XYZ file of C-alpha atoms in Angstrom:
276
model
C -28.654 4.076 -53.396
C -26.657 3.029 -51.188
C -23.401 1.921 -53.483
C -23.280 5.382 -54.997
C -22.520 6.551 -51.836
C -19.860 9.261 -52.266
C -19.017 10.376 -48.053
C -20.725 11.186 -44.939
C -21.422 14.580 -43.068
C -21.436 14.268 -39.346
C -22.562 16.776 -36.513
C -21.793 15.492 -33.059
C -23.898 18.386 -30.009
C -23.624 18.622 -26.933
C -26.896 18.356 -24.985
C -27.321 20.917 -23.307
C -25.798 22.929 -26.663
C -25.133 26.744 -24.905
C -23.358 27.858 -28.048
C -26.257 29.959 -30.526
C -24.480 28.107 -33.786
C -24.540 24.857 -34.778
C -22.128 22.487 -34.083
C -18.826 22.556 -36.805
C -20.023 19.639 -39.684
C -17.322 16.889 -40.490
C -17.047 15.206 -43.431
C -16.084 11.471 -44.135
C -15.470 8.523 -46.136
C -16.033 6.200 -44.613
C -19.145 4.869 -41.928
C -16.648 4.898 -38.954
C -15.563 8.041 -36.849
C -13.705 8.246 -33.270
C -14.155 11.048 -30.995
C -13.059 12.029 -27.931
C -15.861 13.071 -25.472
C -16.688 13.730 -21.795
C -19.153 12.539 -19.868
C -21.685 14.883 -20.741
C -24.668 14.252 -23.229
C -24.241 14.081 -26.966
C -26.251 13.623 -30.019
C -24.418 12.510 -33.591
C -26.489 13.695 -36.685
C -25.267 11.449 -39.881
C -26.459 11.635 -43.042
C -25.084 9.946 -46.727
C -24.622 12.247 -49.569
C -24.187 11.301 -53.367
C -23.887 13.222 -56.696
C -27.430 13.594 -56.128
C -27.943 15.371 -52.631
C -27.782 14.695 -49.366
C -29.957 11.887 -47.567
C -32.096 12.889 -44.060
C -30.163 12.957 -41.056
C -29.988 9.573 -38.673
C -29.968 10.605 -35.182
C -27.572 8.684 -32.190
C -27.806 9.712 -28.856
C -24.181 8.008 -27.036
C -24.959 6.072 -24.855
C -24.225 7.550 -20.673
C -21.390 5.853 -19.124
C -20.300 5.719 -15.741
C -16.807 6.768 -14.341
C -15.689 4.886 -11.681
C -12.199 6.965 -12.383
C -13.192 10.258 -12.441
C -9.794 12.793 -11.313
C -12.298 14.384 -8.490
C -15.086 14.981 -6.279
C -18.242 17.061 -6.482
C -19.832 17.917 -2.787
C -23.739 18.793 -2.917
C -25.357 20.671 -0.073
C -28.912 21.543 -0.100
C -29.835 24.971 0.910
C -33.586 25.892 0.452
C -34.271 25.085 -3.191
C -30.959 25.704 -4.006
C -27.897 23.210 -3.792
C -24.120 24.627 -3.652
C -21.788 22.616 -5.318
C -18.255 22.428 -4.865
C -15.017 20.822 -5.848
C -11.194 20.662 -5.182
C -9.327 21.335 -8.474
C -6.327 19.385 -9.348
C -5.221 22.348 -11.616
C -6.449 25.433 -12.933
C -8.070 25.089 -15.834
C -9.491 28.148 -18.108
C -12.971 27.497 -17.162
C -15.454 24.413 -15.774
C -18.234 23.822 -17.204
C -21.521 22.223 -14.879
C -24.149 20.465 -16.366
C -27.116 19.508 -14.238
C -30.570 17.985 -14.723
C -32.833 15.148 -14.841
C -31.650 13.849 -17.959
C -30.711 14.217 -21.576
C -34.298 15.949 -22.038
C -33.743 18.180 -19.123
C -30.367 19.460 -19.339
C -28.784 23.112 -18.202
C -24.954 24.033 -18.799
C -23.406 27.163 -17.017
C -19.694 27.920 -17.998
C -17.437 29.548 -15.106
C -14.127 31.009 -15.913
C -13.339 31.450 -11.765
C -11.315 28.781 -9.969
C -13.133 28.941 -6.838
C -14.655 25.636 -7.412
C -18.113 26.428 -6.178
C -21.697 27.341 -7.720
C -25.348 27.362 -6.792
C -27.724 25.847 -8.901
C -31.606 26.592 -7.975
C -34.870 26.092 -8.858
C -34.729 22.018 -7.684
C -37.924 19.963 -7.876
C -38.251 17.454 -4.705
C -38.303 14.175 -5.184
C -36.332 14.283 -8.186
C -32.956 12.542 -9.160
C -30.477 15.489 -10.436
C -27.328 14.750 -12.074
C -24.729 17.158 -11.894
C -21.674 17.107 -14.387
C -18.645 18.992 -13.505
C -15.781 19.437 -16.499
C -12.944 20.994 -16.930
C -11.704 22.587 -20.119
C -8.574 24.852 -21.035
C -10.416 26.055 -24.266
C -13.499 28.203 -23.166
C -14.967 28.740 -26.374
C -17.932 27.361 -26.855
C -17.499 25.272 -30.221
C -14.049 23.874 -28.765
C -15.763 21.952 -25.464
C -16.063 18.518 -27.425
C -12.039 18.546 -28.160
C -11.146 19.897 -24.860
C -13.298 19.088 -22.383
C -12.481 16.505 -19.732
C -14.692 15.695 -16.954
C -13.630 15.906 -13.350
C -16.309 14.488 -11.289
C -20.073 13.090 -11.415
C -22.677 13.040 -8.499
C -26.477 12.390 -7.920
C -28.421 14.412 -5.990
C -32.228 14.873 -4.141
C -33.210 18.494 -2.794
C -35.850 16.273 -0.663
C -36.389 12.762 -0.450
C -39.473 11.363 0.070
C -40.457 7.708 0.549
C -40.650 4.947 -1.943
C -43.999 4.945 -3.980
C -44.149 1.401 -4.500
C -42.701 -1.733 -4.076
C -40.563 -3.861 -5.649
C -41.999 -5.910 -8.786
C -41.924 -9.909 -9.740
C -42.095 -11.168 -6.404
C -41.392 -14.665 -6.778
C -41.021 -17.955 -4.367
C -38.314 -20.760 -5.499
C -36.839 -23.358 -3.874
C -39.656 -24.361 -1.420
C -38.462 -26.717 0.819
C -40.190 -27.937 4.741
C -37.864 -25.318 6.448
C -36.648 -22.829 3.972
C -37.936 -20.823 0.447
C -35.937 -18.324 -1.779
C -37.412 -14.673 -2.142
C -36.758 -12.871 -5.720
C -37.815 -10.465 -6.433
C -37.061 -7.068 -9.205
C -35.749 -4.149 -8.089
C -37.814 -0.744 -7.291
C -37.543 1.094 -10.596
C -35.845 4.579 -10.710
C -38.631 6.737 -11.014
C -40.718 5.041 -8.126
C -37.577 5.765 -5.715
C -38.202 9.463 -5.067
C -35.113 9.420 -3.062
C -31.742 7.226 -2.604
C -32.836 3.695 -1.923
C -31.101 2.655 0.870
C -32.787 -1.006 1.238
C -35.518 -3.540 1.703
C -37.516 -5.004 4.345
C -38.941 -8.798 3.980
C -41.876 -9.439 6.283
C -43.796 -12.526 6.233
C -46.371 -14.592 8.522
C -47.623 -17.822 9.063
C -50.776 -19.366 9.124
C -51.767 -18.614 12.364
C -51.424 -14.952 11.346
C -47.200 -15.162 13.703
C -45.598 -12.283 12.313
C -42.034 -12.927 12.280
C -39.408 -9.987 12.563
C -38.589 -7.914 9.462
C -35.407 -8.878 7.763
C -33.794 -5.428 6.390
C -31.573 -5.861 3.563
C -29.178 -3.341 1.006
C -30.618 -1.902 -1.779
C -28.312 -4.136 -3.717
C -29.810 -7.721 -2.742
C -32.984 -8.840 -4.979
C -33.156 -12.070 -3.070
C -33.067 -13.928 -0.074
C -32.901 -17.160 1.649
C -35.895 -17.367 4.504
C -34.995 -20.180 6.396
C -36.111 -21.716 10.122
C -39.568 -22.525 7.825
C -42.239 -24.800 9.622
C -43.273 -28.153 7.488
C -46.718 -28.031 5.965
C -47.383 -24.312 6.877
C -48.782 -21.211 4.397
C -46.744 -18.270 5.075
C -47.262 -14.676 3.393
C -44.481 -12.512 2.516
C -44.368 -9.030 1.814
C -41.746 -6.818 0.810
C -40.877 -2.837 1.078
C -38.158 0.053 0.106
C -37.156 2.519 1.766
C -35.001 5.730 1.753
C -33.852 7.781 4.719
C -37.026 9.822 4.547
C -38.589 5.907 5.625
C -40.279 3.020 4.089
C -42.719 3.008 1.258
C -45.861 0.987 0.498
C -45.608 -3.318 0.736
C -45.483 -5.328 -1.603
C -49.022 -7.239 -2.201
C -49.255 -10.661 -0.259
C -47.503 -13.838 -1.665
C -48.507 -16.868 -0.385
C -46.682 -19.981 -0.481
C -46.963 -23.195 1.201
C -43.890 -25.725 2.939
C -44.379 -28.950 1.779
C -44.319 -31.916 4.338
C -41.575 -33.521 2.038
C -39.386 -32.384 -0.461
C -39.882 -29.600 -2.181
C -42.408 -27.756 -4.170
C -42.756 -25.936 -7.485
C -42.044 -22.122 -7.610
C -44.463 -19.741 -7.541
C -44.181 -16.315 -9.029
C -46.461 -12.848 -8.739
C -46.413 -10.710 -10.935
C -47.232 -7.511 -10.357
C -47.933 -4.282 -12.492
C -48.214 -1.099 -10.221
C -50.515 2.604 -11.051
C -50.037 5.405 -9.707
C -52.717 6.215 -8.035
């Protein structure tokens, strides 16, 4: 039924949604609609309508982005199981309004109408990545946030770190060559962190069991160049996370062997992790 489309109606929430009504409906034309919107969560309910009714709703959730241009910064200090947050306001708005949570399915909203630029949030689980939304908006009602509200600042935070839980994934072993190899390998995901990642260590041996010092690395790098290699020679690498509450769990063993000429194929490990 499509071509007897006669409009659209469209309800764009904000997640968390403190208001107790729904969100104000729009009506359209036409299959296209711009908005202006913060950085906090939001879910766009569409649905068709014709002389006949209206169809079910399709759901969007937008998609986060991340502000590298944000007006300010949010400070985060951990005190018990609470964390006090604070800011430096460029103006005075009416009100801010702080979002903070785990996610889109785990959202809380508090308005404040002070301009002292600091709140507690409590009740923080260890271990887990928080983010915490600060916005400003001169229109404190609740229905006009998505017109007015702007947001000031972003920031992650732990109330405790703890150590990786696992490694990374996909090591792999390219380039083989008598005196060097290339390390790949994919990144520790998100929820294995439990804590900021602050890098990796490589550890490897040969043979003859020769450990050779532990190469640390950023959390950025995903690969590296192990070079000073003996000819015709197994080594074993290994590879580990860590945070500043210290290093998680190795990687298992990957063997690989340096050819006496040339080079050799690559050889990949693939690796998928339980919790145990």
């Amino acid at each position: 039924q499509s071509k007897n489309v006669l409009g659209y109606f469209i309800n764009v929430e904000r997640i968390p949604n403190g208001c107790s009504h729904s969100p104000n409906r729009i009506s359209l034309k036409e299959g296209k609609i711009l908005v202006h919107l913060s950085m906090a969560y939001y879910r766009v309910n569409i649905s068709a309508y014709n002389e006949a009714g209206e169809s079910p709703q399709a759901i969007y959730i937008v998609p986060e982005c991340s502000g590298t241009d944000l007006p300010g910064q949010i400070h985060v200090k951990r005190e018990g199981t609470n964390a006090v947050v604070t800011w430096t306001p460029e103006y005075n708005p009416k009100c801010f309004v702080v979002d903070w949570g785990t996610g889109k399915d785990d959202m809380h909203m508090k308005i404040i109408t002070t301009a002292t630029g600091k709140f507690t949030l409590d009740n923080f689980q260890p271990y887990k990545l928080y983010k915490i939304m600060v916005h400003a908006s001169d229109v404190c009602q609740c229905e006009s946030f998505i017109r007015h509200e702007k947001t000031f600042g972003v920031t992650h935070f732990y109330s405790v770190e703890g150590v990786p839980r696992a490694g990374p994934a996909n090591v792999t072993i390219l380039n083989i060559t008598k005196h060097s190899a290339v390390v790949k390998w994919t990144e520790i995901a998100a929820e294995d962190r439990l804590g900021f990642l602050q890098g990796y260590r490589i550890s490897y041996t040969d043979s003859s069991r020769k450990k050779s010092p532990a190469i640390t690395l950023n959390s950025s790098t995903t690969s590296y160049h192990l070079t000073g290699l003996k000819e015709k020679t197994t080594y074993r690498v290994q590879i580990s996370g860590f945070t500043s509450a210290g290093e998680g769990p190795l990687t298992l063993s990957q063997p690989f062997s340096t050819p006496k000429y040339g080079t050799v194929e690559p050889l990949c490990l693939c690796i998928t992790q339980h919790e145990s």
